[in-house]
CSV table of C-alpha atoms and ligand atoms in Angstrom, one decimal:
chain,number,residue,atom,x,y,z
Z,41,MET,CA,11.5,4.5,-14.1
Z,42,ILE,CA,9.0,4.7,-11.2
Z,43,ALA,CA,5.2,4.2,-11.6
Z,44,THR,CA,3.3,5.0,-8.5
Z,45,ILE,CA,-0.2,3.6,-7.7
Z,46,ASP,CA,-2.0,5.2,-4.8
Z,47,GLY,CA,-5.5,5.1,-3.5
Z,48,PRO,CA,-7.7,4.3,-0.5
Z,49,ALA,CA,-8.1,1.0,1.3
Z,50,GLY,CA,-9.8,-1.8,-0.6
Z,51,VAL,CA,-9.6,-0.1,-4.0
Z,52,GLY,CA,-7.6,-3.0,-5.4
Z,53,LYS,CA,-4.1,-1.4,-5.5
Z,54,SER,CA,-2.3,-4.6,-4.5
Z,55,SER,CA,-3.8,-6.8,-7.1
Z,56,VAL,CA,-3.6,-4.2,-9.9
Z,57,ALA,CA,0.0,-3.3,-9.0
Z,58,LYS,CA,1.1,-6.9,-9.0
Z,59,GLU,CA,-0.4,-7.8,-12.3
Z,60,VAL,CA,0.7,-4.6,-14.0
Z,61,ALA,CA,4.3,-5.0,-12.7
Z,62,ARG,CA,4.3,-8.5,-14.2
Z,63,ARG,CA,3.0,-7.3,-17.5
Z,64,VAL,CA,5.5,-4.4,-18.0
Z,65,ASP,CA,8.3,-6.4,-16.3
Z,66,PHE,CA,8.9,-3.9,-13.5
Z,67,GLN,CA,9.6,-4.9,-9.9
Z,68,LEU,CA,6.9,-4.4,-7.3
Z,69,LEU,CA,7.0,-2.4,-4.1
Z,70,ASP,CA,4.0,-3.0,-1.8
Z,71,THR,CA,4.6,-0.2,0.8
Z,72,GLY,CA,1.5,-1.1,2.9
Z,73,ALA,CA,3.2,-4.4,3.6
Z,74,MET,CA,6.0,-2.5,5.3
Z,75,TYR,CA,3.6,-0.6,7.6
Z,76,ARG,CA,1.8,-3.9,8.3
Z,77,ALA,CA,5.1,-5.8,9.0
Z,78,LEU,CA,6.3,-3.2,11.4
Z,79,THR,CA,2.9,-3.3,13.2
Z,80,LEU,CA,3.1,-7.0,13.5
Z,81,ALA,CA,6.7,-6.8,14.8
Z,82,ALA,CA,5.5,-4.3,17.5
Z,83,MET,CA,2.6,-6.5,18.5
Z,84,ARG,CA,4.8,-9.6,18.7
Z,85,ASN,CA,7.5,-7.8,20.7
Z,86,GLY,CA,5.1,-6.2,23.1
Z,87,VAL,CA,6.1,-2.7,22.0
Z,88,ASP,CA,3.5,-0.1,22.9
Z,89,LEU,CA,2.2,1.1,19.5
Z,90,GLN,CA,1.6,4.6,21.0
Z,91,ASP,CA,5.2,4.9,22.2
Z,92,GLY,CA,6.6,6.7,19.2
Z,93,ASP,CA,10.3,6.4,20.3
Z,94,ALA,CA,10.0,2.7,21.1
Z,95,VAL,CA,8.4,2.1,17.7
Z,96,ILE,CA,11.1,4.0,15.7
Z,97,ARG,CA,13.8,2.1,17.7
Z,98,LEU,CA,12.0,-1.1,16.7
Z,99,ALA,CA,11.8,0.1,13.0
Z,100,ARG,CA,15.5,0.7,12.9
Z,101,ARG,CA,16.5,-2.8,14.2
Z,102,THR,CA,13.8,-4.7,12.2
Z,103,GLY,CA,14.6,-6.3,8.9
Z,104,ILE,CA,11.7,-6.0,6.4
Z,105,VAL,CA,12.3,-7.8,3.1
Z,106,LEU,CA,9.8,-7.7,0.3
Z,107,GLU,CA,10.3,-10.6,-2.1
Z,108,SER,CA,8.2,-11.1,-5.2
Z,109,ASN,CA,5.5,-13.2,-3.4
Z,110,ARG,CA,6.6,-13.0,0.2
Z,111,VAL,CA,7.2,-10.6,3.1
Z,112,LEU,CA,9.9,-11.5,5.5
Z,113,LEU,CA,10.2,-10.0,9.0
Z,114,ASP,CA,13.7,-10.6,10.4
Z,115,GLY,CA,13.9,-13.6,8.1
Z,116,HIS,CA,10.5,-15.1,9.0
Z,117,ASP,CA,7.7,-15.4,6.5
Z,118,VAL,CA,4.8,-13.1,7.6
Z,119,THR,CA,3.1,-12.8,4.2
Z,120,LYS,CA,-0.3,-14.1,5.6
Z,121,ALA,CA,0.1,-12.8,9.2
Z,122,ILE,CA,0.3,-9.2,8.1
Z,123,ARG,CA,-3.1,-9.3,6.4
Z,124,THR,CA,-5.2,-10.2,9.4
Z,125,SER,CA,-7.9,-7.8,10.7
Z,126,ASP,CA,-5.9,-7.6,13.9
Z,127,VAL,CA,-2.9,-6.1,12.2
Z,128,THR,CA,-5.2,-3.8,10.1
Z,129,ALA,CA,-6.8,-2.5,13.3
Z,130,ASN,CA,-3.5,-1.7,14.9
Z,131,VAL,CA,-1.6,-0.1,12.0
Z,132,ARG,CA,-2.7,3.5,12.6
Z,133,PRO,CA,-0.2,4.7,15.2
Z,134,ILE,CA,2.6,3.2,13.0
Z,135,ALA,CA,1.4,5.0,9.9
Z,136,ASP,CA,0.9,8.3,11.9
Z,137,ASN,CA,4.4,8.2,13.3
Z,138,ASP,CA,6.3,10.8,11.2
Z,139,ALA,CA,9.7,9.4,12.1
Z,140,VAL,CA,8.6,5.8,11.1
Z,141,ARG,CA,7.1,7.2,7.9
Z,142,MET,CA,10.4,9.0,7.0
Z,143,HIS,CA,12.3,5.8,7.8
Z,144,LEU,CA,10.1,3.7,5.6
Z,145,VAL,CA,10.1,6.3,2.8
Z,146,GLN,CA,13.9,6.3,2.8
Z,147,LEU,CA,13.9,2.5,2.6
Z,148,GLN,CA,11.4,2.7,-0.3
Z,149,ARG,CA,13.6,5.1,-2.2
Z,150,ARG,CA,16.7,2.9,-1.6
Z,151,LEU,CA,14.8,-0.1,-2.9
Z,152,ALA,CA,13.6,1.7,-6.0
Z,153,ALA,CA,16.9,3.4,-6.8
Z,154,GLY,CA,18.1,2.5,-10.3
Z,155,ARG,CA,15.3,0.1,-10.9
Z,156,ASN,CA,12.1,0.0,-12.9
Z,157,MET,CA,9.5,-0.2,-10.2
Z,158,VAL,CA,5.8,-0.1,-9.7
Z,159,THR,CA,5.2,1.1,-6.1
Z,160,GLU,CA,1.8,1.2,-4.4
Z,161,GLY,CA,0.5,2.8,-1.2
Z,162,ARG,CA,-1.0,6.1,-0.1
Z,163,ASP,CA,1.8,8.6,-0.5
Z,164,GLN,CA,3.9,7.2,-3.3
Z,165,GLY,CA,3.2,9.9,-5.9
Z,166,THR,CA,3.2,12.8,-3.3
Z,167,LEU,CA,5.8,12.1,-0.6
Z,168,ALA,CA,7.9,9.1,-1.5
Z,169,PHE,CA,8.4,9.7,-5.3
Z,170,PRO,CA,7.2,13.2,-6.2
Z,171,ASP,CA,9.3,13.0,-9.4
Z,172,ALA,CA,8.0,9.6,-10.5
Z,173,GLU,CA,7.5,9.5,-14.3
Z,174,CYS,CA,4.1,7.9,-14.1
Z,175,LYS,CA,1.4,8.4,-11.4
Z,176,VAL,CA,-1.9,6.7,-11.0
Z,177,PHE,CA,-4.6,7.3,-8.3
Z,178,LEU,CA,-7.3,4.6,-8.1
Z,179,VAL,CA,-10.8,5.4,-6.7
Z,180,ALA,CA,-14.0,3.5,-6.1
Z,181,SER,CA,-17.1,3.9,-3.9
Z,182,ALA,CA,-16.9,2.8,-0.3
Z,183,GLU,CA,-19.5,0.0,-1.0
Z,184,THR,CA,-17.5,-1.4,-4.0
Z,185,ARG,CA,-14.3,-1.4,-2.0
Z,186,ALA,CA,-15.9,-3.1,1.0
Z,187,GLU,CA,-17.4,-5.8,-1.1
Z,188,ARG,CA,-14.0,-6.5,-2.7
Z,189,ARG,CA,-12.3,-6.6,0.7
Z,190,LEU,CA,-15.0,-8.9,2.1
Z,191,ILE,CA,-14.4,-11.5,-0.6
Z,192,GLU,CA,-10.6,-11.3,0.1
Z,193,LEU,CA,-11.1,-11.7,3.9
Z,194,ARG,CA,-13.5,-14.6,3.6
Z,195,GLN,CA,-11.0,-16.3,1.3
Z,196,GLN,CA,-8.5,-16.0,4.1
Z,197,GLY,CA,-11.1,-17.7,6.4
Z,198,GLU,CA,-12.1,-14.6,8.4
Z,199,ASP,CA,-15.7,-14.6,9.7
Z,200,VAL,CA,-16.7,-11.0,9.0
Z,201,THR,CA,-19.7,-9.2,7.7
Z,202,LEU,CA,-20.0,-6.4,5.1
Z,203,GLN,CA,-20.9,-4.0,7.9
Z,204,ASP,CA,-17.7,-4.9,9.8
Z,205,VAL,CA,-15.6,-4.3,6.7
Z,206,LEU,CA,-17.4,-1.0,6.0
Z,207,ARG,CA,-17.0,0.3,9.5
Z,208,GLN,CA,-13.3,-0.5,9.6
Z,209,GLN,CA,-12.8,0.9,6.1
Z,210,ASN,CA,-14.6,4.2,6.9
Z,211,GLN,CA,-12.3,4.5,9.9
Z,212,ARG,CA,-9.2,3.9,7.8
Z,213,ASP,CA,-10.3,6.4,5.1
Z,214,LEU,CA,-10.6,9.0,7.8
Z,215,GLU,CA,-7.2,8.2,9.2
Z,216,ASP,CA,-5.5,8.1,5.8
Z,217,GLU,CA,-7.0,11.4,4.7
Z,218,SER,CA,-6.4,13.2,8.0
Z,219,ARG,CA,-2.7,12.2,8.5
Z,220,LYS,CA,-0.7,15.4,8.4
Z,221,PHE,CA,2.4,13.9,6.9
Z,222,GLY,CA,2.0,11.5,3.9
Z,223,ARG,CA,-1.8,11.8,3.9
Z,224,LEU,CA,-3.8,10.1,1.1
Z,225,LYS,CA,-4.4,12.5,-1.8
Z,226,PRO,CA,-3.8,12.4,-5.5
Z,227,ALA,CA,-0.6,14.0,-6.7
Z,228,VAL,CA,-1.4,17.0,-8.9
Z,229,ASP,CA,0.1,15.2,-11.9
Z,230,ALA,CA,-1.6,11.8,-11.2
Z,231,THR,CA,-4.1,10.2,-13.5
Z,232,ILE,CA,-7.2,9.4,-11.6
Z,233,ILE,CA,-8.9,6.1,-12.6
Z,234,GLU,CA,-12.5,5.5,-11.4
Z,235,THR,CA,-12.8,1.7,-11.0
Z,236,ASP,CA,-16.5,1.3,-10.0
Z,237,GLY,CA,-18.0,-1.0,-12.6
Z,238,LEU,CA,-14.7,-2.2,-13.9
Z,239,ASP,CA,-13.3,-5.7,-13.1
Z,240,LEU,CA,-9.7,-6.3,-12.2
Z,241,GLN,CA,-8.6,-7.0,-15.8
Z,242,GLN,CA,-10.1,-3.8,-17.0
Z,243,VAL,CA,-8.4,-1.7,-14.4
Z,244,VAL,CA,-5.1,-3.5,-15.1
Z,245,ASP,CA,-5.5,-2.8,-18.8
Z,246,ARG,CA,-5.9,0.9,-18.2
Z,247,VAL,CA,-3.0,1.2,-15.8
Z,248,GLU,CA,-0.8,-0.8,-18.1
Z,249,GLN,CA,-1.7,1.4,-21.1
Z,250,LEU,CA,-0.8,4.5,-19.0
Z,251,ILE,CA,2.5,3.1,-17.9
Z,252,ARG,CA,3.4,2.0,-21.5
Z,253,GLN,CA,2.7,5.6,-22.6
Z,254,CYS,CA,5.0,6.9,-19.9
Z,255,ILE,CA,7.7,4.4,-21.0
Z,256,ASP,CA,7.3,5.5,-24.6
Z,257,GLN,CA,7.7,9.2,-23.6
Z,258,GLU,CA,10.8,8.4,-21.6
Z,259,SER,CA,12.4,6.4,-24.4
Z,260,PRO,CA,15.0,8.4,-26.5
T,136,DC,O1,-2.5,-0.8,1.6
T,136,DC,P1,-2.6,-1.5,3.0
T,136,DC,O2,-4.0,-1.7,3.4
T,136,DC,O3,-1.8,-2.8,3.0
T,136,DC,O4,-1.9,-0.5,4.0
T,136,DC,C1,-1.8,-0.8,5.4
T,136,DC,C2,-1.7,0.5,6.2
T,136,DC,O5,-0.5,1.2,6.0
T,136,DC,C3,-2.9,1.4,5.9
T,136,DC,O6,-3.7,1.5,7.0
T,136,DC,C4,-2.3,2.7,5.6
T,136,DC,C5,-0.8,2.5,5.8
T,136,DC,N1,0.0,3.0,4.6
T,136,DC,C6,0.5,4.2,4.6
T,136,DC,O7,0.2,5.0,5.6
T,136,DC,N2,1.3,4.6,3.6
T,136,DC,C7,1.6,3.8,2.6
T,136,DC,N3,2.4,4.2,1.6
T,136,DC,C8,1.1,2.5,2.6
T,136,DC,C9,0.3,2.1,3.6
């Protein structure tokens, strides 16, 4: 069974998906980590991010492994390195590259085949897993999302202001919503959860409840 969790940057998908997957004993697929890992690989290898052909060649020869708590790039642990503002600022051409997106979507489908999986990203319920049994779309105001993200970045030791985070987030929202292939939008059959005013545990509780309902419906 596949449960997809989509939503905009900073809405808390990663934390929610991680905790929900643990509670329902599903595996977790953080698809943003794939786009980030490939962006980091391009930056480290001096591949021009705007050169679509070079990027897809790099994607095909790059090993991205998602373990429960770690992301490996060609065997090296890049769990922290993929979360820096630098990587965030450079991810757009990778996410806008249709061939790269198709390559990663196929990888996501292979990883999920035959498994119980919570997947999170932007296009999971629409493009990657249109037939998923359970679909969630998380939303929150721009201010709430930026405040959550600011706390996260400061914990990682980054010296950023709320204005910096908001500016970058507005830019990412625009990019995510305007992408022609795999753009951010709720699937028609997704349940939309408004998370303003809810803490992490409350959001996790709601998503867990929804997934358990889906599990019950799927059980013979
Ligand atoms: O969720 P995140 O911030 O880790 O995602 C990193 C970037 O990857 C984000 O800018 C949008 C992109 N992305 C995407 O295009 N499709 C996905 N399924 C997941 C992420």
